[in-house]
Coordinates of C-alpha atoms in Angstrom, one line a residue:
M1 CA -25.3 39.4 6.0
K2 CA -23.6 42.2 4.2
V3 CA -19.6 41.8 4.6
L4 CA -17.1 44.3 3.4
V5 CA -13.5 43.2 2.7
L6 CA -11.2 46.0 3.0
G7 CA -8.3 45.7 0.4
A8 CA -8.3 44.1 -3.1
G9 CA -4.8 42.5 -3.1
N10 CA -3.9 38.9 -2.8
V11 CA -5.2 38.4 0.7
G12 CA -8.4 40.3 0.4
R13 CA -9.2 38.5 -2.9
A14 CA -8.9 35.1 -1.1
V15 CA -11.2 36.4 1.9
A16 CA -14.0 37.5 -0.6
W17 CA -13.7 34.2 -2.4
D18 CA -14.1 32.1 0.5
L19 CA -17.2 34.2 1.8
K20 CA -19.0 34.7 -1.4
D21 CA -21.3 31.9 -1.3
E22 CA -22.6 32.4 2.4
F23 CA -22.5 36.2 2.5
D24 CA -23.4 39.4 0.5
V25 CA -19.8 40.3 -0.1
Y26 CA -18.4 43.7 -1.2
V27 CA -14.6 44.5 -1.5
G28 CA -13.3 48.1 -0.9
D29 CA -10.3 49.6 -2.2
I30 CA -9.1 52.8 -3.6
D31 CA -7.4 51.3 -6.8
D32 CA -9.8 50.7 -9.5
G33 CA -7.5 48.0 -11.2
K34 CA -7.7 45.9 -8.1
L35 CA -11.4 46.2 -7.8
K36 CA -11.9 45.2 -11.1
A37 CA -10.0 41.8 -10.5
V38 CA -12.8 40.9 -7.8
E39 CA -15.8 41.7 -10.0
E40 CA -16.4 38.1 -10.8
F41 CA -17.2 37.3 -7.3
A42 CA -17.8 40.3 -5.3
A43 CA -19.2 43.7 -5.5
S44 CA -16.7 46.8 -5.2
V45 CA -16.7 49.9 -3.3
K46 CA -14.3 52.5 -3.7
V47 CA -13.0 53.6 -0.6
N48 CA -10.0 55.7 0.8
A49 CA -8.7 54.0 3.9
A50 CA -6.5 56.7 4.7
N51 CA -9.7 59.0 5.0
F52 CA -11.0 58.2 8.6
E53 CA -14.7 59.7 8.3
E54 CA -14.9 58.2 4.8
L55 CA -14.1 54.7 6.2
V56 CA -16.4 55.2 9.1
E57 CA -19.4 56.0 6.8
V58 CA -18.7 53.3 4.3
M59 CA -18.4 50.7 7.3
K60 CA -21.8 51.8 8.4
G61 CA -23.3 50.1 5.6
F62 CA -22.0 46.7 6.5
E63 CA -22.6 44.0 9.6
L64 CA -18.9 42.6 9.3
V65 CA -15.9 44.0 8.0
V66 CA -12.7 42.0 7.2
G67 CA -9.5 44.2 7.1
A68 CA -6.8 43.1 4.6
L69 CA -4.9 46.3 4.2
P70 CA -1.1 47.0 4.8
G71 CA -0.2 47.5 8.6
R72 CA -0.1 51.4 8.4
F73 CA -3.8 51.4 7.7
G74 CA -4.7 48.6 10.3
Y75 CA -5.1 50.5 13.7
G76 CA -7.3 53.4 12.0
S77 CA -9.3 50.8 10.4
L78 CA -10.1 49.2 13.8
K79 CA -10.9 52.6 15.3
A80 CA -13.4 53.4 12.4
A81 CA -15.0 50.0 12.9
I82 CA -15.8 50.7 16.5
K83 CA -16.9 54.3 15.6
A84 CA -19.1 52.6 13.1
G85 CA -20.4 50.1 15.4
V86 CA -19.5 47.1 13.2
D87 CA -17.6 44.1 14.3
M88 CA -14.2 43.7 12.4
V89 CA -11.6 40.7 11.7
D90 CA -8.2 42.2 10.8
V91 CA -5.0 40.6 9.3
S92 CA -2.8 43.7 9.1
F93 CA 0.5 43.7 10.8
M94 CA 0.0 47.1 12.4
P95 CA 2.7 48.5 15.0
E96 CA 0.2 49.7 17.2
N97 CA -1.4 47.4 20.0
P98 CA -5.0 46.6 19.1
L99 CA -5.6 45.9 22.9
E100 CA -5.6 49.4 23.8
L101 CA -8.9 49.7 22.0
R102 CA -10.5 46.9 24.3
D103 CA -12.5 49.3 26.5
E104 CA -13.7 51.2 23.3
A105 CA -15.0 48.1 21.7
E106 CA -16.9 46.8 24.6
K107 CA -18.7 50.0 25.4
A108 CA -19.7 49.8 21.6
N109 CA -20.9 46.3 21.9
V110 CA -18.2 45.5 18.8
T111 CA -16.0 42.5 18.3
I112 CA -12.7 42.9 17.2
I113 CA -10.3 40.0 16.3
F114 CA -6.8 41.3 15.3
D115 CA -3.9 39.4 13.7
A116 CA -6.3 37.0 12.4
G117 CA -4.2 35.7 9.4
F118 CA -1.5 33.3 9.2
A119 CA 1.5 34.5 11.4
P120 CA 0.4 36.2 13.4
G121 CA -3.0 34.4 13.4
L122 CA -3.2 30.8 13.0
S123 CA 0.2 30.6 14.4
H124 CA -1.2 32.0 17.6
I125 CA -4.5 29.6 17.5
L126 CA -2.1 26.7 17.6
M127 CA 0.1 28.1 20.4
G128 CA -2.7 29.0 22.2
R129 CA -4.0 25.4 21.9
I130 CA -0.5 24.1 23.3
W131 CA -0.5 26.3 26.1
N132 CA -3.9 25.3 27.1
R133 CA -3.2 21.7 26.8
L134 CA 0.1 21.6 28.9
D135 CA 0.0 22.1 32.7
T136 CA 3.1 24.1 32.2
L137 CA 4.7 25.5 29.2
D138 CA 8.4 25.6 29.4
T139 CA 9.5 26.5 25.8
G140 CA 7.5 27.6 22.9
R141 CA 8.7 28.2 19.3
I142 CA 7.1 29.3 16.0
W143 CA 8.9 28.5 12.8
V144 CA 7.2 30.0 9.7
G145 CA 7.9 31.0 6.2
G146 CA 6.3 31.7 3.0
L147 CA 8.8 31.1 0.3
P148 CA 9.0 30.6 -3.7
K149 CA 9.2 26.8 -4.7
E150 CA 11.9 27.9 -7.3
P151 CA 14.0 30.5 -5.7
K152 CA 16.1 32.7 -8.2
P153 CA 19.3 34.8 -7.4
P154 CA 20.2 37.2 -6.2
L155 CA 17.6 37.4 -3.3
Y156 CA 16.1 33.8 -3.5
Y157 CA 12.8 35.3 -2.4
R158 CA 9.4 36.4 -4.0
I159 CA 7.1 39.2 -2.8
T160 CA 3.6 38.0 -2.1
W161 CA 2.5 40.5 0.3
S162 CA 3.4 44.3 1.3
P163 CA 6.8 44.9 0.3
K164 CA 7.4 47.6 3.1
D165 CA 5.8 45.3 5.8
L166 CA 8.4 42.8 4.5
I167 CA 11.5 45.2 5.1
G168 CA 9.9 45.8 8.5
E169 CA 10.6 42.2 9.5
Y170 CA 14.7 43.1 9.0
T171 CA 14.5 46.5 11.0
R172 CA 12.0 46.1 13.8
Q173 CA 13.2 44.5 17.1
A174 CA 12.1 41.1 17.7
R175 CA 10.3 40.9 21.1
V176 CA 10.6 37.4 22.6
I177 CA 10.7 35.7 26.0
R178 CA 14.0 34.4 27.3
N179 CA 14.9 33.1 30.7
G180 CA 11.1 34.2 31.7
A181 CA 11.8 37.9 30.8
L182 CA 10.7 40.0 27.8
T183 CA 13.9 40.7 25.7
A184 CA 14.3 42.6 22.3
V185 CA 16.6 41.0 19.7
D186 CA 18.0 42.5 16.5
P187 CA 16.3 40.4 13.8
L188 CA 19.3 39.9 11.7
S189 CA 21.8 39.3 14.7
E190 CA 20.9 35.7 15.1
I191 CA 20.7 33.7 11.9
K192 CA 20.4 29.9 11.9
R193 CA 20.3 26.9 9.7
V194 CA 17.3 24.6 10.6
H195 CA 15.8 21.5 8.9
I196 CA 12.0 21.1 8.6
S197 CA 10.2 18.4 6.7
D198 CA 13.5 17.4 4.9
M199 CA 14.2 21.1 3.7
E200 CA 16.9 23.4 4.9
F201 CA 16.2 27.0 5.7
E202 CA 17.8 30.1 7.5
A203 CA 15.9 31.3 10.2
F204 CA 15.9 34.6 12.3
P205 CA 13.9 35.8 15.1
S206 CA 10.9 38.1 14.1
D207 CA 8.6 40.1 15.9
G208 CA 5.4 38.3 15.4
L209 CA 4.5 37.1 18.9
R210 CA 2.7 40.2 20.0
S211 CA -0.4 39.4 22.0
L212 CA 1.4 36.0 22.8
L213 CA 3.8 37.9 25.0
E214 CA 1.2 38.9 27.4
S215 CA -1.5 35.9 27.3
V216 CA 1.0 32.9 27.4
R217 CA 3.5 32.5 30.2
A218 CA 6.6 30.4 29.4
E219 CA 10.6 30.5 30.0
T220 CA 11.0 30.6 26.4
L221 CA 8.8 32.1 23.7
E222 CA 10.1 33.0 20.4
E223 CA 9.1 33.3 16.5
W224 CA 11.5 32.4 13.9
T225 CA 11.0 33.4 10.2
L226 CA 12.0 31.0 7.4
R227 CA 14.0 32.1 4.2
W228 CA 16.2 30.2 1.7
P229 CA 19.7 30.2 2.4
G230 CA 21.4 33.2 1.1
H231 CA 18.9 35.8 1.5
L232 CA 19.4 37.2 5.0
E233 CA 22.9 37.8 4.7
K234 CA 22.2 40.1 1.6
M235 CA 19.3 41.9 3.6
K236 CA 21.7 42.4 6.5
V237 CA 24.6 44.1 4.2
L238 CA 21.5 46.5 2.7
R239 CA 20.6 47.3 6.2
E240 CA 23.8 48.1 7.3
L241 CA 24.5 50.3 4.2
G242 CA 21.3 52.4 5.4
F243 CA 19.3 51.2 2.4
F244 CA 16.2 50.3 4.7
R245 CA 16.1 53.7 6.3
E246 CA 12.9 55.5 6.0
E247 CA 14.4 58.3 3.8
N248 CA 15.8 55.6 1.4
L249 CA 13.1 52.9 1.5
D250 CA 11.0 53.8 -1.5
F251 CA 14.2 54.0 -3.8
T252 CA 15.6 50.6 -2.4
L253 CA 12.1 49.1 -3.0
K254 CA 12.3 50.4 -6.7
V255 CA 15.6 48.5 -7.2
I256 CA 15.0 45.1 -5.2
A257 CA 11.3 44.6 -5.5
P258 CA 11.8 43.7 -9.2
L259 CA 14.3 41.3 -8.2
M260 CA 11.7 39.5 -5.9
S261 CA 8.8 39.7 -8.4
F262 CA 9.6 36.5 -10.6
E263 CA 7.3 33.8 -11.5
S264 CA 7.2 31.0 -9.3
P265 CA 4.5 29.0 -7.5
D266 CA 4.8 29.8 -3.7
F267 CA 4.6 27.6 -0.5
S268 CA 3.9 28.1 3.1
I269 CA 5.3 26.0 6.0
M270 CA 4.8 26.5 9.8
L271 CA 5.9 24.5 12.8
V272 CA 4.5 25.5 16.1
E273 CA 5.9 23.5 19.0
G274 CA 5.8 23.7 22.5
E275 CA 7.7 21.8 25.5
G276 CA 6.6 21.5 29.0
V277 CA 4.9 19.2 31.7
E278 CA 1.4 17.6 31.5
D279 CA 0.4 15.3 34.4
G280 CA 3.6 15.4 35.9
E281 CA 5.5 14.2 32.7
R282 CA 7.5 16.0 30.0
K283 CA 5.6 16.3 27.0
R284 CA 6.1 18.1 23.5
I285 CA 3.2 18.9 21.2
S286 CA 3.8 20.4 17.9
Y287 CA 1.7 21.3 14.8
L288 CA 3.2 21.3 11.2
L289 CA 1.3 23.1 8.3
Y290 CA 2.3 23.1 4.7
D291 CA 0.4 24.5 1.6
E292 CA 1.1 25.2 -1.9
E293 CA -0.1 27.8 -4.5
K294 CA -3.2 26.5 -6.2
Y295 CA -6.7 27.7 -8.0
G296 CA -5.3 30.9 -8.7
F297 CA -4.4 32.2 -5.4
T298 CA -0.7 32.2 -3.7
S299 CA -0.4 30.0 -0.9
M300 CA 0.3 33.0 1.3
S301 CA -3.0 34.5 0.3
R302 CA -4.7 31.0 1.0
V303 CA -3.3 30.5 4.4
T304 CA -3.8 34.2 5.5
G305 CA -7.1 34.9 3.7
F306 CA -8.8 31.6 4.3
T307 CA -7.9 31.7 8.1
A308 CA -9.6 35.2 8.3
A309 CA -12.5 34.1 6.5
I310 CA -13.0 31.1 8.8
I311 CA -12.6 33.6 11.8
A312 CA -15.0 35.8 10.2
R313 CA -17.7 33.2 10.1
L314 CA -17.2 32.6 13.7
V315 CA -17.9 36.3 14.6
A316 CA -20.8 36.4 12.3
E317 CA -22.3 33.7 14.2
G318 CA -21.8 35.3 17.5
S319 CA -19.4 32.9 18.7
C320 CA -17.1 35.5 20.3
I321 CA -17.6 38.1 23.0
Y322 CA -17.7 41.9 22.6
G323 CA -14.3 43.5 22.8
V324 CA -10.8 43.1 21.3
I325 CA -9.8 39.5 21.2
P326 CA -6.2 38.2 20.3
P327 CA -6.3 34.9 18.1
E328 CA -4.8 32.7 20.8
I329 CA -8.0 32.7 22.7
L330 CA -9.8 30.9 19.8
G331 CA -7.1 28.2 20.2
M332 CA -7.5 28.1 23.9
R333 CA -11.2 27.2 23.4
I334 CA -11.6 23.7 22.1
D335 CA -14.8 24.5 20.0
T336 CA -13.6 27.4 18.0
F337 CA -10.0 25.5 17.7
S338 CA -11.5 22.5 16.3
R339 CA -13.6 24.5 13.9
I340 CA -10.9 26.4 12.6
V341 CA -8.5 23.5 12.1
D342 CA -11.2 21.1 10.4
E343 CA -12.1 24.2 7.9
I344 CA -8.4 24.8 7.2
R345 CA -8.1 21.2 6.3
E346 CA -11.2 21.4 4.2
R347 CA -9.4 23.9 2.0
G348 CA -6.7 21.5 1.1
I349 CA -4.2 22.9 3.6
T350 CA -2.2 20.1 5.3
L351 CA -2.2 20.8 9.1
K352 CA -1.3 17.8 11.6
E353 CA -0.3 17.2 14.9
V354 CA 3.4 15.7 14.9
E355 CA 5.5 13.8 17.5
G356 CA 8.4 15.3 19.1
D357 CA 11.1 14.1 16.4
A358 CA 9.4 16.7 14.0
A359 CA 11.2 19.6 15.9
P360 CA 13.8 21.3 13.5
D361 CA 17.4 20.4 13.9
N362 CA 19.3 23.5 15.3
S363 CA 22.5 21.8 15.5
R364 CA 24.1 24.0 13.0
G365 CA 22.7 27.0 14.3
R366 CA 24.9 30.1 14.0
A367 CA 24.9 33.8 15.4

C-alpha cells in the first residue's frame, strides 16, 4: 500500500520511520531540506499544502494519507483527502471542527480520523476507555506535557513542535465542562502547582478536549497542560503586553523562539483520570504515560507520530468505518483500544493503569 505522510518535520519523520517496513512510504513537504532528511527511509514528494488543487492531485496517487502539518493546514488537508477519495489520519491541531465534514466523507466512502496524535489523540483514546468502563463518569481530567529534562532560563521550555501552535495554547479560550455545562476559560487565569510521578509542575487549562466535549458526558471534564514552574507567568506577561497579538507574533517568535531552542533531551508525561460509579460503587480509573527522547527522535515526535502510525495501520486494515471519526471512539472499542495500547508499549513508551493515589496533588493550586 502506498502511504503519503504530509509534513517532513519531527512528527512526520517519526510516522514515516514507523511505517517504512510495512508500507511503500512517501513524505510530502515544500521544504527541500526537510525532505532530504527523510530520504534514508522514505521517498519524497514536493508538495505545497497551501495549494488545494495541487494537494488533491498528489493525494490521488496514494491509498492512505497521514497528516503531520501545522494546524492551519489541517482542515484543508482533510477536505483534499475527501475530494481525492483517500483515507486520512491527521494529527494537526486545526481550529476548525472536522466533524463538519462527516457527511462529505461518508458520501465519498472515505475514513478520516482526526486529532490522532498525543494530546489530543492518545489522551482521547484513554478517556474514551474510561468513559466506556464506568457506568457514570463524574469527573474526567487530562494532565499532559512535553518538556525538556534540563530546563533553562528564562522560559524553561524547549520547542519541539509548531511555535505558532504553542502560542495558541496561551491565547485560545479553553473549553471545559464544569457543573455539567460547557464553559470557556482564559487559559492563563488559572495556574496550579501539581505533583505527578514525584515531579512538580505548573498546570493551566488548555483547549484540547475538542470532540470529547460532544462524545463524553460528565459533570467535570478538563484538560490541563503541564509546564516547569516559572514558564507560565512569563507567558502571561508577554500576552498582557500584546506580544501574542497576530500583528506582533512573527516579531515575538524571532525573539523568544531562540530562547526555547536549546539542546536538551525531552520527555512526555500524561495522566488521564476518571472518577465515577461502576456497579453502584465509586471508582477511579487512571492511565499514566511516560516517555523520553531516544533513537534520534524527540519524545514528543515519538508519542505523537507513533500513535498516528498505529492508527494508520488500523485504517489500512479496514478496521474503521467510513466517515469522520474522533479518536475516543477507538478507545471505546476494546479491540482497537487494546491494539493501540499494546503497540504503544512495544515502542518503549511506558503506559500503565494506576491506582487512585496516583492522581496529582492539587492542594497547592492557585488562581
